[in-house]
Structure formats: structure tokens, C-alpha cells
Coordinates of C-alpha atoms in Angstrom, one line a residue:
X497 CA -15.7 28.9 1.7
X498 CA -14.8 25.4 1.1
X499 CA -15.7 24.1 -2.3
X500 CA -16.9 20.8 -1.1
X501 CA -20.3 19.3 0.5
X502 CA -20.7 20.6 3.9
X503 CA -20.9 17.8 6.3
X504 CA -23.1 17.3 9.8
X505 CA -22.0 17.8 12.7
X506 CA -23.5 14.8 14.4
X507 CA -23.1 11.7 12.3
X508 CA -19.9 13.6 10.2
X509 CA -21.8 12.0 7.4
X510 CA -22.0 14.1 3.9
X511 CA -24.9 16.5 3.7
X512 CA -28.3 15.0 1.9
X513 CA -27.7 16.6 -1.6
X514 CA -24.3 14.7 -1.6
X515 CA -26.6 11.0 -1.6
X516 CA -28.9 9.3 -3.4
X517 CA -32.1 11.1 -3.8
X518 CA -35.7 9.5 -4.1
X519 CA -37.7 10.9 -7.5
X520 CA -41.0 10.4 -5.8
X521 CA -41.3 7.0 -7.1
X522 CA -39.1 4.9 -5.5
X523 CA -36.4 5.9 -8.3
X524 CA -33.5 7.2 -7.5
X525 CA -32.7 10.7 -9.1
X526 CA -30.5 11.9 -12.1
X527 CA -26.8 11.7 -11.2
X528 CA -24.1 9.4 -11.3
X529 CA -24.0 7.3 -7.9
X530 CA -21.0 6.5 -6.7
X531 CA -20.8 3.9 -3.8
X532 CA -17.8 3.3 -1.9
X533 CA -17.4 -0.1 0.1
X534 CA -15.5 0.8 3.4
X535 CA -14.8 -2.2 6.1
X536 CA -12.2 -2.3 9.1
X537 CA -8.9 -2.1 8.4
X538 CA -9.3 -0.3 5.3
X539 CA -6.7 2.1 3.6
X540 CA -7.4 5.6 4.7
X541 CA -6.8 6.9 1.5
X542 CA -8.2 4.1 -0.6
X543 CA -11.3 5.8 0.4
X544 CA -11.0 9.3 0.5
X545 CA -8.7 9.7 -2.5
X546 CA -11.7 9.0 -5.1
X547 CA -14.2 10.5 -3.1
X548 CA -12.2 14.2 -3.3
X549 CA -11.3 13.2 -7.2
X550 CA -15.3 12.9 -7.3
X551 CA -16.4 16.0 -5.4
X552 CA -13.8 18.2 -7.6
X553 CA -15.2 17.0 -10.7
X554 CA -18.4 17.9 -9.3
X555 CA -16.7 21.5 -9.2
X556 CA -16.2 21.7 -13.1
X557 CA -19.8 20.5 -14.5
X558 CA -19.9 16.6 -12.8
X559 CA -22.9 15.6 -11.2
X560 CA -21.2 12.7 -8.8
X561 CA -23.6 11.6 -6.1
X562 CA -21.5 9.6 -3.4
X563 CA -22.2 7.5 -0.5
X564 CA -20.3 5.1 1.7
X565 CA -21.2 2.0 3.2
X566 CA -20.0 -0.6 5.5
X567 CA -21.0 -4.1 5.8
X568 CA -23.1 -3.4 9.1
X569 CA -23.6 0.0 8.8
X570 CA -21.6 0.9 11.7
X571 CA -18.2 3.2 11.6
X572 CA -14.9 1.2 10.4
X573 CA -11.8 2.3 11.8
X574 CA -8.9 2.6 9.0
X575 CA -4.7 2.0 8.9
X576 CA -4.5 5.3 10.2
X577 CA -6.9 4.5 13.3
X578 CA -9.2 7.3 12.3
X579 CA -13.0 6.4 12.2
X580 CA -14.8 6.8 9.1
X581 CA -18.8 6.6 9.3
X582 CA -20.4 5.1 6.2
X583 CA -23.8 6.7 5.1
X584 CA -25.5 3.4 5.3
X585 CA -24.9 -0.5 5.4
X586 CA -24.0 -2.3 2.2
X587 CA -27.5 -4.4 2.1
X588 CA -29.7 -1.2 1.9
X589 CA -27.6 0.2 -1.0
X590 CA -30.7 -0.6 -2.9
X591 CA -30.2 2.6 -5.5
X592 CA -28.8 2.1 -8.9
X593 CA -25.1 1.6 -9.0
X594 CA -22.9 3.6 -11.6
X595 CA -19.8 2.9 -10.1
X596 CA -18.9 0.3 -7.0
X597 CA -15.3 1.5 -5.6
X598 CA -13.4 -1.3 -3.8
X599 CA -11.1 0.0 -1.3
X600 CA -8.3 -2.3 0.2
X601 CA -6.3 -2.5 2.7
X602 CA -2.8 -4.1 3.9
X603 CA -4.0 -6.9 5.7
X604 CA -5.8 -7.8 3.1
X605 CA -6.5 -11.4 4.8
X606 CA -9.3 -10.0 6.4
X607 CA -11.6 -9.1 4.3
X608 CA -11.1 -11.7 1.7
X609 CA -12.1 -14.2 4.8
X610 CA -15.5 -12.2 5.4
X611 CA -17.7 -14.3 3.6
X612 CA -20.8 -11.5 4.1
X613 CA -18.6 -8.6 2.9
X614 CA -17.5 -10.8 -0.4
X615 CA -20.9 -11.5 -1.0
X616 CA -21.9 -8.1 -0.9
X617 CA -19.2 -7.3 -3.0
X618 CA -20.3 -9.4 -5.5
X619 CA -24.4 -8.8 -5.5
X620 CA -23.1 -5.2 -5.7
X621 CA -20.4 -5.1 -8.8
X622 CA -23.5 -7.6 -10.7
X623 CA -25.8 -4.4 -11.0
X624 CA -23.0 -1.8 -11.2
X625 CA -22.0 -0.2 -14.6
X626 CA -18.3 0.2 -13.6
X627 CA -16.6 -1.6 -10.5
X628 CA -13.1 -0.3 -9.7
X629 CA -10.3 -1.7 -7.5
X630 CA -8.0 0.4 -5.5
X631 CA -4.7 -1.0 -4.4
X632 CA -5.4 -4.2 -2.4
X633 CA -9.0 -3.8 -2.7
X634 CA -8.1 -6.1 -6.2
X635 CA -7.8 -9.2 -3.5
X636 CA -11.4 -8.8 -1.6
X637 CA -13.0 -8.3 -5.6
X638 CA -10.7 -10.9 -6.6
X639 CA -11.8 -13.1 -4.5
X640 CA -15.6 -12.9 -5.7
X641 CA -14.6 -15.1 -9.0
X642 CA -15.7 -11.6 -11.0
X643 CA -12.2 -11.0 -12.1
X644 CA -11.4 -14.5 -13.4
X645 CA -9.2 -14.6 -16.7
X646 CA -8.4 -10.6 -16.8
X647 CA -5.7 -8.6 -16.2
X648 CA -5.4 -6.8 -12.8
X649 CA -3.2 -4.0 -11.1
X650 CA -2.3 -3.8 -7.4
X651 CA 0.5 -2.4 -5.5
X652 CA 3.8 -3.4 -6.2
X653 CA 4.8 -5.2 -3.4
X654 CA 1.1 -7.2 -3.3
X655 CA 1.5 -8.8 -7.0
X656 CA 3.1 -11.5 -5.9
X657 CA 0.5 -12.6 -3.5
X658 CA -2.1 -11.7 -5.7
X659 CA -0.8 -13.7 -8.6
X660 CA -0.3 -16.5 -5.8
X661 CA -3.5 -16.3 -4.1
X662 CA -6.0 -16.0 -7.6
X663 CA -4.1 -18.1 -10.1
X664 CA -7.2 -17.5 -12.5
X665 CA -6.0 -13.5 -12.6
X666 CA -3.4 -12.0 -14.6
X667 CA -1.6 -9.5 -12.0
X668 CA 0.2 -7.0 -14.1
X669 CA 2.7 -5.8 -11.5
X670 CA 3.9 -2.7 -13.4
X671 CA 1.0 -0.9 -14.4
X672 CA -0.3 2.2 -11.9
X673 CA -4.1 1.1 -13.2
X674 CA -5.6 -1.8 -15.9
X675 CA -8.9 -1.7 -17.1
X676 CA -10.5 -4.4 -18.5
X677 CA -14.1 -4.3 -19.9
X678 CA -16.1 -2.5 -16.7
X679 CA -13.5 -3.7 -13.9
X680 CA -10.9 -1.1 -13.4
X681 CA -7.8 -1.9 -10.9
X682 CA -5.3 0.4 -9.6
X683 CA -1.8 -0.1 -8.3
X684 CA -1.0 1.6 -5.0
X685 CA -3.1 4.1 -2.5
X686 CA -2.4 7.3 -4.7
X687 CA -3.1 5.5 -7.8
X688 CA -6.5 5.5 -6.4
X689 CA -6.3 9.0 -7.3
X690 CA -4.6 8.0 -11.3
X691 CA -7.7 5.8 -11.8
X692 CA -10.8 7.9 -10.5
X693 CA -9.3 10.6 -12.7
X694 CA -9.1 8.5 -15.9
X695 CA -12.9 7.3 -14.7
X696 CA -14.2 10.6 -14.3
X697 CA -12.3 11.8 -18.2
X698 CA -14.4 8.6 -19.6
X699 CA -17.7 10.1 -17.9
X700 CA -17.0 13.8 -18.6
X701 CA -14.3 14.3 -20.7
X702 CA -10.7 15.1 -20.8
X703 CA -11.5 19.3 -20.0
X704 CA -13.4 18.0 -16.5
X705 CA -10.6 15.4 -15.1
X706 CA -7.8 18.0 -15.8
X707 CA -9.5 20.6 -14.1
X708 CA -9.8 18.0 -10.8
X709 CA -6.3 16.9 -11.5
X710 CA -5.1 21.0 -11.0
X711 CA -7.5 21.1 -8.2
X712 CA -6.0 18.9 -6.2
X713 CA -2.6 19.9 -7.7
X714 CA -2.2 16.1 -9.0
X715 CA -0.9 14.5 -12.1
X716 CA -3.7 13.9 -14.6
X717 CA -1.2 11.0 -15.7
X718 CA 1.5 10.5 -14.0
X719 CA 5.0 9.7 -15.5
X720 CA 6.2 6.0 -15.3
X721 CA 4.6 2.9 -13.7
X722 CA 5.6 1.1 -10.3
X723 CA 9.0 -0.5 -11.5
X724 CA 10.0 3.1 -10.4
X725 CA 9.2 1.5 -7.3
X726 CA 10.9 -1.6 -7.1
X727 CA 12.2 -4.5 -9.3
X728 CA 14.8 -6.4 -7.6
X729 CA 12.2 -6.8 -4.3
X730 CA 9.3 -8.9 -6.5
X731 CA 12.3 -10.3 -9.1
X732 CA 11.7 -14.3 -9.7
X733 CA 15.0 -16.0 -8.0
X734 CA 15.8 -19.2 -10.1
X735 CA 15.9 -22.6 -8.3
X736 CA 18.7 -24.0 -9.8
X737 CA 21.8 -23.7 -11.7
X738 CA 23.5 -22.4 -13.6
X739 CA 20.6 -19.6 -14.0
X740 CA 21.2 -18.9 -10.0
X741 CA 25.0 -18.3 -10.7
X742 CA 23.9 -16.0 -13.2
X743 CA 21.7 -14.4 -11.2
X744 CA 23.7 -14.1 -8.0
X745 CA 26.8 -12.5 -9.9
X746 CA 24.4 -9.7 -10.8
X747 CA 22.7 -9.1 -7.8
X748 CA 25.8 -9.0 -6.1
X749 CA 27.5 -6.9 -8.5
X750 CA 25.1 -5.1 -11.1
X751 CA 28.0 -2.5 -11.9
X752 CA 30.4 -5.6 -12.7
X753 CA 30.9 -7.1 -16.4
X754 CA 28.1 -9.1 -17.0
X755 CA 28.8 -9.6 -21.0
X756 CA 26.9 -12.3 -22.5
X757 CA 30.5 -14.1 -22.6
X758 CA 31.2 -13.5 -18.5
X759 CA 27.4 -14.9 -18.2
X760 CA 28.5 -17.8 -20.3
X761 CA 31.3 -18.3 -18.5
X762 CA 29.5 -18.3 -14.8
X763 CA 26.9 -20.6 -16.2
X764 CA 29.9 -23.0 -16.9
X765 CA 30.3 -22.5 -20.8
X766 CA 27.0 -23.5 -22.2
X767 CA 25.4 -20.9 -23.9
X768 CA 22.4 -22.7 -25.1
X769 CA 21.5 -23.9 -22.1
X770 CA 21.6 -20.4 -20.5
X771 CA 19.8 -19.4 -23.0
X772 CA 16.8 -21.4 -22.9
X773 CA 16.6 -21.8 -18.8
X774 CA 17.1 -18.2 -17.9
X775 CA 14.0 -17.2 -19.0
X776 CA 12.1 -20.3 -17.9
X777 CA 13.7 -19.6 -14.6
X778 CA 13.0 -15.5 -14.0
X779 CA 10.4 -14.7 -16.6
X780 CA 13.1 -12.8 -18.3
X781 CA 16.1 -12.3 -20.4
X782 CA 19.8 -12.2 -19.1
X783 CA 19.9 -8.7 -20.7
X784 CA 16.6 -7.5 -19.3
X785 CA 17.8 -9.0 -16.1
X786 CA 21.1 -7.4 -15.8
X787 CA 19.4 -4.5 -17.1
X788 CA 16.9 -3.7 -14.9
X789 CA 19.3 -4.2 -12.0
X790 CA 21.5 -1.9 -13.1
X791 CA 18.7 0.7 -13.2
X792 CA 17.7 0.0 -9.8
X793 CA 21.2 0.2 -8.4
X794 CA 21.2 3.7 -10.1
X795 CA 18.0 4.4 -8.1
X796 CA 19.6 4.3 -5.1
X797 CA 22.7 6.2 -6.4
X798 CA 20.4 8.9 -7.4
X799 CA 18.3 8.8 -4.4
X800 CA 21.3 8.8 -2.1
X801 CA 24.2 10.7 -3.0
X802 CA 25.2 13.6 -5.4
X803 CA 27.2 11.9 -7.8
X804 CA 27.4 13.5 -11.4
X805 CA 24.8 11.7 -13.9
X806 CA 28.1 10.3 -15.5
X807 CA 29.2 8.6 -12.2
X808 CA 26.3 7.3 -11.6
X809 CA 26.1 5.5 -14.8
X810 CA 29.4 4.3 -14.7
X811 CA 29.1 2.6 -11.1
X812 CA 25.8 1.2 -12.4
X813 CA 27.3 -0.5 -14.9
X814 CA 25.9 1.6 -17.9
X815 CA 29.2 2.9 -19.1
X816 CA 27.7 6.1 -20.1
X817 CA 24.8 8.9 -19.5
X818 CA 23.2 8.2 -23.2
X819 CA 23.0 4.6 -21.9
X820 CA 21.6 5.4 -18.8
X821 CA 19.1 7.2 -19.9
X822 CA 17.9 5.3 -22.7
X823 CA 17.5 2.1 -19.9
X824 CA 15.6 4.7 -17.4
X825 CA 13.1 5.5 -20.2
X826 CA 12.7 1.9 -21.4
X827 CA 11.9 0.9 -17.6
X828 CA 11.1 3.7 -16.1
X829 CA 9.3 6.3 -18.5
X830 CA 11.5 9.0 -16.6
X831 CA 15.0 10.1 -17.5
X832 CA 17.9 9.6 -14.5
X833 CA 17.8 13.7 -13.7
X834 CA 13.8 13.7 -13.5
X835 CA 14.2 10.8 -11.3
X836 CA 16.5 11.9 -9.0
X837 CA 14.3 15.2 -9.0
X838 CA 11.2 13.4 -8.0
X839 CA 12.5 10.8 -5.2
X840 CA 15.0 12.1 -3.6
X841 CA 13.8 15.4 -1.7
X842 CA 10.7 17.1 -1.0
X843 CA 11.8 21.0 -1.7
X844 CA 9.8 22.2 -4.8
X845 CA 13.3 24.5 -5.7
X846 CA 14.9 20.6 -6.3
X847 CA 12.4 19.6 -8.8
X848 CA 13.7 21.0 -12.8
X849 CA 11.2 23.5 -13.7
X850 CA 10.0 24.2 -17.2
X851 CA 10.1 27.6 -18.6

């Protein structure tokens, strides 16, 4: 017997005890009412990852009460060209709001141009106790002026564009989700999954997320944040030297010697001014630079080949494991072997198991 809501056959909509409920009043009933904006174009997952965190919790003692809606009403079709029909249309949402979920999507264009869908956004997250963010769904809440002068999460590869397109926003580019006062933002499609989790342990309690997290066999926090991801793809490239000679040498070469006197050297002998334009220019140190391209150049050794931990640290430019390992927890919050573990294959017999 499945342990979620059963759901009709006609519509493929979620069984009445799953939505809002009248009181007799006009009130809706006891609960906590979830409401989960869906539009075309929208991230599969985005929208069905919190809605299972949700309905597990609801397994262990929650009392979640969800419902979808779309700006019309009418089914959206998603990345992964399945349909999804919404329970209703965003304007007859008219129930009390405990938490407003934002989906996204990767052409996230689109939505932030529907002036009717960021205006429902916006009446919506002004009478909702929470409001939450998934992945690019930061850029349609963004763009309804509510997240003005906080810090915001989104997925890696978006931050840039965020940052660009909502200069009023501080994108944090590393974090898998942010929350600031009752807006909650999450990095990338599963880290929909991170933050409904951490939502439902603020509601419930720590006992009720963990038992959704074993559920659905997920991390209740997972190790690390996105620069696991990527670093050199969303790195600032200086405009001008000698901070781009700098730069270039270690991109080109991250294993090579990149000494603060080699640096000086490329940067034509003046220290001070490397000093002072490096970070102006990249939003970083020459150390933290060469640093964090060393650990990504051992990403891909570890991802690709079966070099010993001491090779690969060597190539990278580390000059030893203890090194290594000491940058992948600084960056990373994983050590090399844990890494390797994680991204490189699938099999469960690869990953080290604890006794």
C-alpha cells in the first residue's frame, strides 16, 4: 500500500483530504497549507521534490496540507515534457498561506517576463508566513522587489545571471540553501529537497525531518556546498594586466609553480601592485585563486582516472595528500577519497562504508 495520498483518476489531482478544507465558516481548517506555484516550463522536480519531502513528513506526525496552482488554472507542461495539473488557479488560492514554494525553471526568462504570474507571486508571498525559492525559482521571486537587500541561493551555474539581472540581491553562489528572515532560497533542483527538509525540522522538529530524510533515503544535510560543483566555470576573469597573466598561468597550468615569487615574476616584478589589483580584479586572493584551481583540477583527476590519492595531489599541484586534503575540506567540506566516492560512479559497493 502506498504511503502517500491516493490520487483521482480523472483530473490526476491529489485526493480532497490532501487540500485545503472549509471549517464551516469560510475558514480554512487546522493544518499547515502548503501552496506550490507551478507555470510552463517549470523544473519537474522543483515541484515534486518538496511536495514528497511534505507528504513523508506527513508520515511521521506532520499535518502538511498541499495544493498546486498555475496561473490559469490549466495543466503546465514541465522540462521533462510531462503534464502536471495544478489543483486550482493562483487567483482563487484564497486560503491562508503557511508556506508559498517558488519553483523555477531553466529558461528562467519566461516567467520573470509574465507580468500576471509575478504579480501573483507577490500578492501571494505578502500573506504567506514562509516563502521559499527553489533553484531558479529565486529569479521569478526575485523579480517581485521582495528579496531586495538579502542574501539568496540558486544553482551554481545561474549566480551569475542572478547577481547580474537583481543587482539589489546578494547571490551567495556556494551555499545549497540561505534563509533570510521568512524567504528561504535553494541552490539547485535536489536542493529543493535540502531546504523543504530544514523547513519541515523548523515546523516539527529535528526527529520528524530525519525520519522523511530516511524515507526517501536522502541526506538530512548534505556534505559540502555547490563549489563541489564548479569554481573555475563562474570564476571572475580579470580585464587587465598583470592580474590576467596571473590568472592565465594558473588556469593553464594549476599543477605548475605558482609561488608568490613565480606570481610576482609573471605580474612583471611588482608585488604591491599584484597585491592590491588581484583581488579587485577576481574577488579573491592569488592564494585562494591558485588554490581553488588546484582543487578543481583534482576533481577531475578523481572523477576520471584511478590515480593513487598521492598522484593526484602531486599533479594538482598540492605536493602532498595532507595538503590535499586539508584544501578539499576548506573548499569542499569533503575529503579527496569521499569525493571521488560520491562523483565518480554510481555502484553503492564504490562508496566507503562505515562500520
Amino acid at each position: 500500500m502506498s504511503p502517500f495520498p491516493p490520487r483521482t483518476a480523472a483530473t490526476g489531482k491529489a485526493a480532497s483530504s490532501f487540500l485545503p478544507q472549509s471549517s464551516g465558516d469560510g475558514r480554512a481548517d487546522a493544518g499547515h497549507h502548503v501552496l506550490v506555484v507551478m507555470f510552463d516550463g517549470v523544473q519537474l522536480l522543483d515541484v515534486t521534490g518538496p511536495l514528497d519531502v511534505y507528504a513523508a513528513a506527513n508520515q511521521h506526525g506532520g499535518d502538511y496540507r498541499l495544493t498546486t496552482a498555475s496561473p490559469d488554472g490549466k495543466p503546465v507542461r514541465t522540462t521533462a515534457g510531462l503534464r502536471l495539473v495544478p489543483d486550482l488557479a493562483l487567483d482563487d488560492a484564497d486560503f491562508p498561506i503557511d508556506t508559498l514554494v517558488v519553483p523555477g525553471g531553466p529558461e528562467w526568462r519566461v516567467p520573470v517576463a509574465d507580468r500576471a504570474l509575478i504579480d501573483a507571486i507577490r500578492r501571494l508571498a505578502a500573506r504567506s508566513r514562509t516563502v521559499a525559492a527553489v533553484c531558479a525559482g529565486a529569479f521569478p521571486l526575485a523579480a517581485t522587489g521582495l528579496l531586495d537587500g538579502r542574501r539568496v541561493a540558486t544553482h551554481w551555474r545561474l549566480a551569475a545571471e542572478l547577481a547580474a539581472g537583481f543587482p539589489r540581491i546578494q547571490v551567495d553562489s556556494e551555499a545549497i540553501f540561505v534563509r533570510e528572515g521568512r524567504f528561504v532560497t535553494s541552490a539547485g533542483v535536489t536542493a529543493g529537497i535540502d531546504l523543504t527538509l530544514s523547513l519541515v525540522e523548523s515546523d516539527l522538529g529535528a526527529d520528524v525531518a530525519r525520519a522523511a530524510a530516511k524515507y526517501l533515503v536522502v541526506f538530512m544535510a548534505r556534505p559540502g556546498g555547490q563549489s563541489q560543483f564548479a569554481f573555475r566555470t563562474h570564476a571572475r576573469v580579470p580585464r587587465h594586466s598583470p592580474p590576467r597573466d596571473v590568472t592565465d598561468g594558473v588556469v593553464t597550468d594549476p599543477g605548475g609553480n605558482h609561488g608568490l615569487r613565480a606570481l610576482e615574476a609573471r605580474a612583471g616584478g611588482d608585488p604591491e601592485q599584484l597585491t592590491r589589483l588581484f583581488p579587485t580584479e577576481t574577488g579573491s586572493t592569488t592564494a585562494d585563486f591558485t588554490g581553488r584551481l588546484r582543487v578543481e583540477m583534482a576533481q577531475a583527476l578523481l572523477e576520471g582516472g584511478d590515480d593513487a590519492l598521492e598522484v593526484v595531489a602531486r599533479r594538482s599541484g598540492f605536493g602532498s595528500q595532507e595538503a590535499m586534503r586539508r584544501a578539499f575540506g576548506s573548499h569542499l567540506g569533503v575529503s579527496p577519497g569521499l569525493y571521488r566516492a560520491r562523483f565518480r560512479t554510481t555502484r553503492p559497493e564504490a562508496v566507503p562504508r562505515r562500520s
